[in-house]
Tab-separated table of N, CA and C in Angstrom:
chain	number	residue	atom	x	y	z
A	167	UNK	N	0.838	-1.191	0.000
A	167	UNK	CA	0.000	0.000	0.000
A	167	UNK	C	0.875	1.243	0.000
A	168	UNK	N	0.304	2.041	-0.473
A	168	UNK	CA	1.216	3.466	-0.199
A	168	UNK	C	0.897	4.608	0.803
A	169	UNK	N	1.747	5.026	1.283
A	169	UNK	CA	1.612	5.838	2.538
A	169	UNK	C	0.808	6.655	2.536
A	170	UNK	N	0.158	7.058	3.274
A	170	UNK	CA	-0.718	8.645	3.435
A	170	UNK	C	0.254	9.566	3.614
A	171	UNK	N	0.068	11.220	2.983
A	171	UNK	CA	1.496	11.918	3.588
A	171	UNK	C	1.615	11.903	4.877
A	172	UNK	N	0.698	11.765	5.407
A	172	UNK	CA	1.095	11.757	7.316
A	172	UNK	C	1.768	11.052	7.947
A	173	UNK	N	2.120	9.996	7.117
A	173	UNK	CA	2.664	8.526	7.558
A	173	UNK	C	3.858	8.713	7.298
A	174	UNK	N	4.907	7.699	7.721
A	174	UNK	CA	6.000	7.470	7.108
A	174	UNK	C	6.419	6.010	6.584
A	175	UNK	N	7.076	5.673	5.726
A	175	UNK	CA	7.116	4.455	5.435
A	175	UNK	C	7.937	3.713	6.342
A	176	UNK	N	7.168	2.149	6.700
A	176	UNK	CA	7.530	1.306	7.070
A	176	UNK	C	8.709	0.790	6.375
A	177	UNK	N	9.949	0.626	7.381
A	177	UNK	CA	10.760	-0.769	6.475
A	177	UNK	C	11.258	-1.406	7.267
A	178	UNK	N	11.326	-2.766	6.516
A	178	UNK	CA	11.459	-3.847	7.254
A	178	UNK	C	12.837	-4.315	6.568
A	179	UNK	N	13.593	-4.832	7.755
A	179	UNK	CA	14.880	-5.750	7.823
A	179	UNK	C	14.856	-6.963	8.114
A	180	UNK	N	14.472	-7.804	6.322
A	180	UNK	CA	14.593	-9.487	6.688
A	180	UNK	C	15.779	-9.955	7.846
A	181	UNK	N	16.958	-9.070	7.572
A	181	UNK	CA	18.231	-9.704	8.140
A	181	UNK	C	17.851	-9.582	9.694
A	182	UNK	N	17.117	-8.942	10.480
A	182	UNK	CA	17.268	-8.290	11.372
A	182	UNK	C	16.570	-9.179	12.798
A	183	UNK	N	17.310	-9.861	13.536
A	183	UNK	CA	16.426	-10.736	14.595
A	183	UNK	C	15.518	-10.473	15.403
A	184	UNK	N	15.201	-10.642	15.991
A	184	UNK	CA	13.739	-10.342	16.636
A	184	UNK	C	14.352	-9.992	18.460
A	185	UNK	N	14.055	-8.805	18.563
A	185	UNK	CA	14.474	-8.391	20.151
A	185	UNK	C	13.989	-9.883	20.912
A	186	UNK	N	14.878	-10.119	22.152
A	186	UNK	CA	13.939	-11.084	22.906
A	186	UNK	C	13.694	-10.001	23.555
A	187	UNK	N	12.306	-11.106	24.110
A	187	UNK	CA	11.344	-10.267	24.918
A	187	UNK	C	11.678	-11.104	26.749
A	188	UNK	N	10.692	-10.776	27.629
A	188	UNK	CA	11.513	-10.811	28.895
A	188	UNK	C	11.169	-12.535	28.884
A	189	UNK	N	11.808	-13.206	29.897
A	189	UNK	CA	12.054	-14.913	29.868
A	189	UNK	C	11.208	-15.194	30.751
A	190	UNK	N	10.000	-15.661	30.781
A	190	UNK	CA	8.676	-16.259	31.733
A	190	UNK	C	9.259	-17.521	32.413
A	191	UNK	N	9.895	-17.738	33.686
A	191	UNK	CA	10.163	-18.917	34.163
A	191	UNK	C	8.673	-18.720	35.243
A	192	UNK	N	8.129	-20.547	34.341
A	192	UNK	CA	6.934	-20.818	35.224
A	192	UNK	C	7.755	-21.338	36.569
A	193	UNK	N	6.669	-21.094	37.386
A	193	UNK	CA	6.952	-21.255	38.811
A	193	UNK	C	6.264	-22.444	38.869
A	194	UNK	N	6.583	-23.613	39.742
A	194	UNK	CA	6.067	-24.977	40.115
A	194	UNK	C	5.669	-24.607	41.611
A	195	UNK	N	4.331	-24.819	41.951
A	195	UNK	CA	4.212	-24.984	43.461
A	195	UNK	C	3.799	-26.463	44.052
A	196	UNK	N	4.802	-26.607	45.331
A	196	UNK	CA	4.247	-28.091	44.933
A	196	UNK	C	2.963	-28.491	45.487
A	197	UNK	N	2.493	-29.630	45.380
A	197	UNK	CA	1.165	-29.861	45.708
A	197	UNK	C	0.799	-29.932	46.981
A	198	UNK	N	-0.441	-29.431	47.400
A	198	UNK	CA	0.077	-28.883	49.404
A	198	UNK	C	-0.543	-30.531	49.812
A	199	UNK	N	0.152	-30.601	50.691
A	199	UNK	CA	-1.023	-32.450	51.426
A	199	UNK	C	-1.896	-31.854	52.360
A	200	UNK	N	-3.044	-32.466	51.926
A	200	UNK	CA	-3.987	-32.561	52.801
A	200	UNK	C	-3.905	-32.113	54.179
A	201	UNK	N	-4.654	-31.309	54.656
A	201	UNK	CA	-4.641	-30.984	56.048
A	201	UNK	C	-5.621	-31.925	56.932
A	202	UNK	N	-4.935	-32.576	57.712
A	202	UNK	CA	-5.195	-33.590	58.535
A	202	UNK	C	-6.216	-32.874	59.396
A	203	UNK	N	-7.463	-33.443	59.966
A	203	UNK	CA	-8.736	-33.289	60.574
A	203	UNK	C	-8.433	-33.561	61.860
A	204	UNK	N	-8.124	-32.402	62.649
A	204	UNK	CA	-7.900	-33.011	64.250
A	204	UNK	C	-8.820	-33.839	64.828
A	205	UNK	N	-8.159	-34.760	65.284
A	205	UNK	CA	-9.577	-35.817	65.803
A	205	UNK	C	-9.145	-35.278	67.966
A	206	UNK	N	-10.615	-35.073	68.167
A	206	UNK	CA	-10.401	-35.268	69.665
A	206	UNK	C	-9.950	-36.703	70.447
A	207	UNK	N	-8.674	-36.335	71.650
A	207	UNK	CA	-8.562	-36.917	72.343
A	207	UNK	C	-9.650	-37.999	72.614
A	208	UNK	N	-8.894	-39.288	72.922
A	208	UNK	CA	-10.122	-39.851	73.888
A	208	UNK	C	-10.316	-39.182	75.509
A	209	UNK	N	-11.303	-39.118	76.190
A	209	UNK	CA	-10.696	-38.036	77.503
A	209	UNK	C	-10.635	-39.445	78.298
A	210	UNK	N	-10.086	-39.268	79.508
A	210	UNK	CA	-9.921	-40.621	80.811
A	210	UNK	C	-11.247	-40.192	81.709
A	211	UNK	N	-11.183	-41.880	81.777
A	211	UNK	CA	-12.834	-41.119	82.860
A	211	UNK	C	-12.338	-40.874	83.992
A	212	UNK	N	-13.408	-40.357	84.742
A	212	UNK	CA	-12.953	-39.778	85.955
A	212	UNK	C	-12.893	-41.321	87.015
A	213	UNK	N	-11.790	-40.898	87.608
A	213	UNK	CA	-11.793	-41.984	88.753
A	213	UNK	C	-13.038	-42.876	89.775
A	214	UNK	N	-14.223	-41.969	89.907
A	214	UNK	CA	-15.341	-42.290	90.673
A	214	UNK	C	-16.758	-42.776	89.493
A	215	UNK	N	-15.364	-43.072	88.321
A	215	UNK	CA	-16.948	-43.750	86.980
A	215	UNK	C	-17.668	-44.665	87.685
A	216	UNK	N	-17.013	-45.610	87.929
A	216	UNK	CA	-17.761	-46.994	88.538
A	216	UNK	C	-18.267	-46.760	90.017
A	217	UNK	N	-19.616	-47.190	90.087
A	217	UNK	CA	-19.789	-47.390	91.990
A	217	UNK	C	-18.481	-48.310	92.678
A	218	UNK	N	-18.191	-49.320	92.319
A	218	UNK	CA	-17.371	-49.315	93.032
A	218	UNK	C	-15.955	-48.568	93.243
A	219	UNK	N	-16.057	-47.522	92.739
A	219	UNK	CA	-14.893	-46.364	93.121
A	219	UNK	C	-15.573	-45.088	93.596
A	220	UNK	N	-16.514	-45.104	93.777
A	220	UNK	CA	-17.167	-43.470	93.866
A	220	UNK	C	-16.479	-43.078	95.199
A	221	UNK	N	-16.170	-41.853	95.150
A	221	UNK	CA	-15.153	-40.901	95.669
A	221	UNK	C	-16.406	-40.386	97.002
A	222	UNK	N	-15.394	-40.955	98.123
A	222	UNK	CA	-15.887	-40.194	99.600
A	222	UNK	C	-16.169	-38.531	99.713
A	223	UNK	N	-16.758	-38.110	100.266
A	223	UNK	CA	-16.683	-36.732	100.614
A	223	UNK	C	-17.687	-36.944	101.562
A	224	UNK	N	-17.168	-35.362	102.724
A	224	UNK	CA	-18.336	-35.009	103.541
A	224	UNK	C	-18.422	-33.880	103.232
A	225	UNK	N	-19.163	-33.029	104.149
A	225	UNK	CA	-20.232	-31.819	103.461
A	225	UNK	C	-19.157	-30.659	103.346
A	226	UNK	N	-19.363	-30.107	102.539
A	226	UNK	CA	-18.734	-29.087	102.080
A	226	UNK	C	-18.877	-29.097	100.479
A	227	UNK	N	-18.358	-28.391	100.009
A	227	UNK	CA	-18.508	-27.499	98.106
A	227	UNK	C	-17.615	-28.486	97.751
A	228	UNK	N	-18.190	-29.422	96.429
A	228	UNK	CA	-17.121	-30.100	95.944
A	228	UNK	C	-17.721	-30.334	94.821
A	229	UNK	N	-16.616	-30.061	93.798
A	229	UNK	CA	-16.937	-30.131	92.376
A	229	UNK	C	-16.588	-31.355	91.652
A	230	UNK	N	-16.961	-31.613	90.511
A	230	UNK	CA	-16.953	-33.178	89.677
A	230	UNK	C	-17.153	-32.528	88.113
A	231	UNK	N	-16.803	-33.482	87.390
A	231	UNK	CA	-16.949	-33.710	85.985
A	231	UNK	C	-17.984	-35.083	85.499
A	232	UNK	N	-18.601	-35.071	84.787
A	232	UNK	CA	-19.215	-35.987	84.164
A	232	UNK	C	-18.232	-36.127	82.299
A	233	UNK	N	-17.137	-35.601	82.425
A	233	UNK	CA	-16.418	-35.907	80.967
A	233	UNK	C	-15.521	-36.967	80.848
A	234	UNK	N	-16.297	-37.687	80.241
A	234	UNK	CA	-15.215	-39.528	79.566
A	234	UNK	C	-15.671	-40.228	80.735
A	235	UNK	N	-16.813	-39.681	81.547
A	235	UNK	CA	-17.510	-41.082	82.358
A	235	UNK	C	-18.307	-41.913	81.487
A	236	UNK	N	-18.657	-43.117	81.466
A	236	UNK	CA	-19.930	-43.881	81.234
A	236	UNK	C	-20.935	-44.023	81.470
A	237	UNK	N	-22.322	-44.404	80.814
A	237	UNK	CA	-22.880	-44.666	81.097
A	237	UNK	C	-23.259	-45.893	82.236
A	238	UNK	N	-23.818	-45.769	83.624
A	238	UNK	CA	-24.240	-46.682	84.123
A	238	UNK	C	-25.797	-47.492	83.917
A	239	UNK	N	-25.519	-48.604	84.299
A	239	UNK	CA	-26.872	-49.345	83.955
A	239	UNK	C	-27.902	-49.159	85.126
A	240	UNK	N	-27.600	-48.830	86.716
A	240	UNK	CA	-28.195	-48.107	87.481
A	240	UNK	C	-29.050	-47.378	87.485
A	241	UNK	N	-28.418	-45.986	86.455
A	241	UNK	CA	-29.215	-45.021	86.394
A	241	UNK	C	-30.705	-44.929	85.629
A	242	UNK	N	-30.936	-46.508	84.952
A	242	UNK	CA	-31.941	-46.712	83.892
A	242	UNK	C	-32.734	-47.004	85.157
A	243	UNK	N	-32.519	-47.902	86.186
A	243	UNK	CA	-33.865	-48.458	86.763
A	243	UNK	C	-34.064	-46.928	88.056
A	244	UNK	N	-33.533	-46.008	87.622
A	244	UNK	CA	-34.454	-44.865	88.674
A	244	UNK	C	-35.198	-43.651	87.541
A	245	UNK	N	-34.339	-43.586	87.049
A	245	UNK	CA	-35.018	-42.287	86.160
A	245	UNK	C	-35.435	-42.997	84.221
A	246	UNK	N	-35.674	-44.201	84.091
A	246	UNK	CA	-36.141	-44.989	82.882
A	246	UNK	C	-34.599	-44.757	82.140
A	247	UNK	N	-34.723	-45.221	80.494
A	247	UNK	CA	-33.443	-45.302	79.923
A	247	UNK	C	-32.788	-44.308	79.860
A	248	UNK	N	-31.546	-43.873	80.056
A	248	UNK	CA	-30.848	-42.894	80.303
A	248	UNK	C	-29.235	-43.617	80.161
A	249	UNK	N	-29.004	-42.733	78.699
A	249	UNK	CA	-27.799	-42.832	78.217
A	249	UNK	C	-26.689	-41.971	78.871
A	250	UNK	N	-26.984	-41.146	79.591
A	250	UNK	CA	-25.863	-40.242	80.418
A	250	UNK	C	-24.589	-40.673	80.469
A	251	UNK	N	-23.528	-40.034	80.653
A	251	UNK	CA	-22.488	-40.801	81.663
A	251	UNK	C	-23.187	-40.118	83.410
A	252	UNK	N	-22.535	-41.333	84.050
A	252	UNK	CA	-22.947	-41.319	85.471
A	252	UNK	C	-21.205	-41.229	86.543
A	253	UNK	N	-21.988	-40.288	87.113
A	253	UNK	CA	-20.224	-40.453	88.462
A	253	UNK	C	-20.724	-41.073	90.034
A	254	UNK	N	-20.392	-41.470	90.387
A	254	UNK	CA	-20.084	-41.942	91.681
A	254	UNK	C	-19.895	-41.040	93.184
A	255	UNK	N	-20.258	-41.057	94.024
A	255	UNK	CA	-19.932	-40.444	95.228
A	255	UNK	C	-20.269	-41.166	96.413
A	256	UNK	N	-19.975	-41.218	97.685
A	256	UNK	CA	-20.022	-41.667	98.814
A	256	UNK	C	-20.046	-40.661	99.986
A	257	UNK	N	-21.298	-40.919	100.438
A	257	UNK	CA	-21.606	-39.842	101.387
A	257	UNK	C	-22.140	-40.286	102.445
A	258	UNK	N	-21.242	-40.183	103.800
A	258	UNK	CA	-22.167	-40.784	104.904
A	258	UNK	C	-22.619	-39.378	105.695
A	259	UNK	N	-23.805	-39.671	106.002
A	259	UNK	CA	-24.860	-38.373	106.796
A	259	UNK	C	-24.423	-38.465	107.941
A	260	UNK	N	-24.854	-36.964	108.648
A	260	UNK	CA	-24.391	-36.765	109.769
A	260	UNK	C	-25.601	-36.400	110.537
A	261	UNK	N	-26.823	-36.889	109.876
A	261	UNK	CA	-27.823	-36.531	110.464
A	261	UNK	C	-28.492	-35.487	110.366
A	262	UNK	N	-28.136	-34.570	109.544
A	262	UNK	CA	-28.342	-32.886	109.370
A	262	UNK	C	-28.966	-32.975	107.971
A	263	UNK	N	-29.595	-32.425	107.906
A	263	UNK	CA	-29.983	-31.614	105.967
A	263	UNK	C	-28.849	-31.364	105.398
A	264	UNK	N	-29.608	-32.152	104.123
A	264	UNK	CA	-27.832	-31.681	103.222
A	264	UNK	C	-28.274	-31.230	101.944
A	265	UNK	N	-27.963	-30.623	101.021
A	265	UNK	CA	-28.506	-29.520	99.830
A	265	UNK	C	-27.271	-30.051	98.756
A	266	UNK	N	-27.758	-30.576	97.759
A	266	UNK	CA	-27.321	-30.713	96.498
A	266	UNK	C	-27.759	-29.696	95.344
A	267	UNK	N	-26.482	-29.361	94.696
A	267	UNK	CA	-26.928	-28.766	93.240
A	267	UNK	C	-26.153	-29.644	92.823
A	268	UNK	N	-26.740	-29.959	91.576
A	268	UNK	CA	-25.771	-30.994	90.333
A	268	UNK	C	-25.280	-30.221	89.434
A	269	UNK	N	-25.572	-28.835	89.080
A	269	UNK	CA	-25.487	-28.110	87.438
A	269	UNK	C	-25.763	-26.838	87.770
A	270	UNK	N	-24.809	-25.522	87.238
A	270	UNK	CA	-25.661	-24.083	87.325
A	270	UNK	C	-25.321	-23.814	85.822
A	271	UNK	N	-26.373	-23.108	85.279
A	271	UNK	CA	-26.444	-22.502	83.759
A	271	UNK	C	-25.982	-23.337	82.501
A	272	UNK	N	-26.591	-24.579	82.907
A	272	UNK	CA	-26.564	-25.569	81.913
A	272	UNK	C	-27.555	-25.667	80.881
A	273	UNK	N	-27.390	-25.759	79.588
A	273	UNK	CA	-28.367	-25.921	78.768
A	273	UNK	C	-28.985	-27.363	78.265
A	274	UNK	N	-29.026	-28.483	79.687
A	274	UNK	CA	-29.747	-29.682	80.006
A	274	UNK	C	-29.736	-30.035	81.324
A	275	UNK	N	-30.476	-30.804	81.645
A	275	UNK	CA	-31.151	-31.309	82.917
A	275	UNK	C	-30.037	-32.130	83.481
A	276	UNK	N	-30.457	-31.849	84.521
A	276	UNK	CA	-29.157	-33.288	85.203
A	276	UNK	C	-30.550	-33.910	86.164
A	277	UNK	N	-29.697	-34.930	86.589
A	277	UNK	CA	-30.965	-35.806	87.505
A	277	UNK	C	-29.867	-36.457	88.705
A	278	UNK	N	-30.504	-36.691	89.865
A	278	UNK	CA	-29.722	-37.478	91.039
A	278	UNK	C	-29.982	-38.256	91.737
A	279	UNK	N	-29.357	-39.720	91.626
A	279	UNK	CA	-30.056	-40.155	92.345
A	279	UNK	C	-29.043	-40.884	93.361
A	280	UNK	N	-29.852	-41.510	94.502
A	280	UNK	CA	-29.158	-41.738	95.926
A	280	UNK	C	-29.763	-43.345	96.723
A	281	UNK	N	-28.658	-43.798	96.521
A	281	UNK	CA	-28.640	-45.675	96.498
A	281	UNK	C	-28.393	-45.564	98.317
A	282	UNK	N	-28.709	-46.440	98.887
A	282	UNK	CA	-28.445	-46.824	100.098
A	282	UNK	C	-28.151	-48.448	99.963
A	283	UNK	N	-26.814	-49.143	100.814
A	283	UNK	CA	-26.067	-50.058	100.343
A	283	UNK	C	-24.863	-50.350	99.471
A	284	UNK	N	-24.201	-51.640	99.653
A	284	UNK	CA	-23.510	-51.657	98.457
A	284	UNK	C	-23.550	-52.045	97.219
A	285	UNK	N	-22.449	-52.084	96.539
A	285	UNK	CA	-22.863	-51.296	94.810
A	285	UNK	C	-23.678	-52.562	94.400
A	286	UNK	N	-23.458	-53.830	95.070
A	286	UNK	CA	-23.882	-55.139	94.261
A	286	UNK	C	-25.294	-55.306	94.174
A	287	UNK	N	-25.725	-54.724	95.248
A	287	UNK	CA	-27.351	-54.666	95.951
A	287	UNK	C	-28.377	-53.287	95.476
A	288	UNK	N	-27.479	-52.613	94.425
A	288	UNK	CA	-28.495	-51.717	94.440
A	288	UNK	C	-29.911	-51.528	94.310
């Protein structure tokens, strides 16, 4: 084609190599592994799981856990089937009124119940 006067002519140099342009080194990332799913601990039950370990106390403030206890088979013939875990305690009376709380600002029921004898006879 021929130029417009505004233009100037193009020329081209067969001989002439081609600038390099800048060098793209791909980057490899390597493949990430899987992020492992923390699994919870098993927890240990508490020492007073079983009636035959339930933990002495006399009166005074004493606190307990019901975490990584079991279910007892006990607790079905007072309050019907009841999958709970259950803890243990041993309490001899002194003859006086005695006041239990099991739970404050819990969002479920607790229940209590109170065997006279030993564990075989309940």
């Amino acid at each position: 084609p021929t130029p417009s006067p505004t233009q100037s002519p193009t020329t081209l140099n067969p001989t002439a190599q081609p600038t390099p342009g800048p060098t793209i080194q791909p980057t490899l990332k390597p493949t990430p592994s899987p992020t492992p799913i923390p699994t919870a601990s098993p927890v240990a039950p508490p020492l007073n799981d079983r009636c035959l370990d339930a933990a002495s106390i006399s009166t005074g403030i004493h606190q307990g856990s019901t975490s990584g206890a079991s279910p007892d088979s006990n607790d079905s013939n007072q309050c019907g089937v009841n999958m709970s875990p259950s803890v243990w305690y041993n309490v001899v009376g002194t003859g006086e009124e005695m006041t239990v709380n099991t739970c404050q600002n819990l969002k479920f029921d607790t229940s209590l119940a109170i065997f006279g004898g030993p564990c075989g006879s309940l």
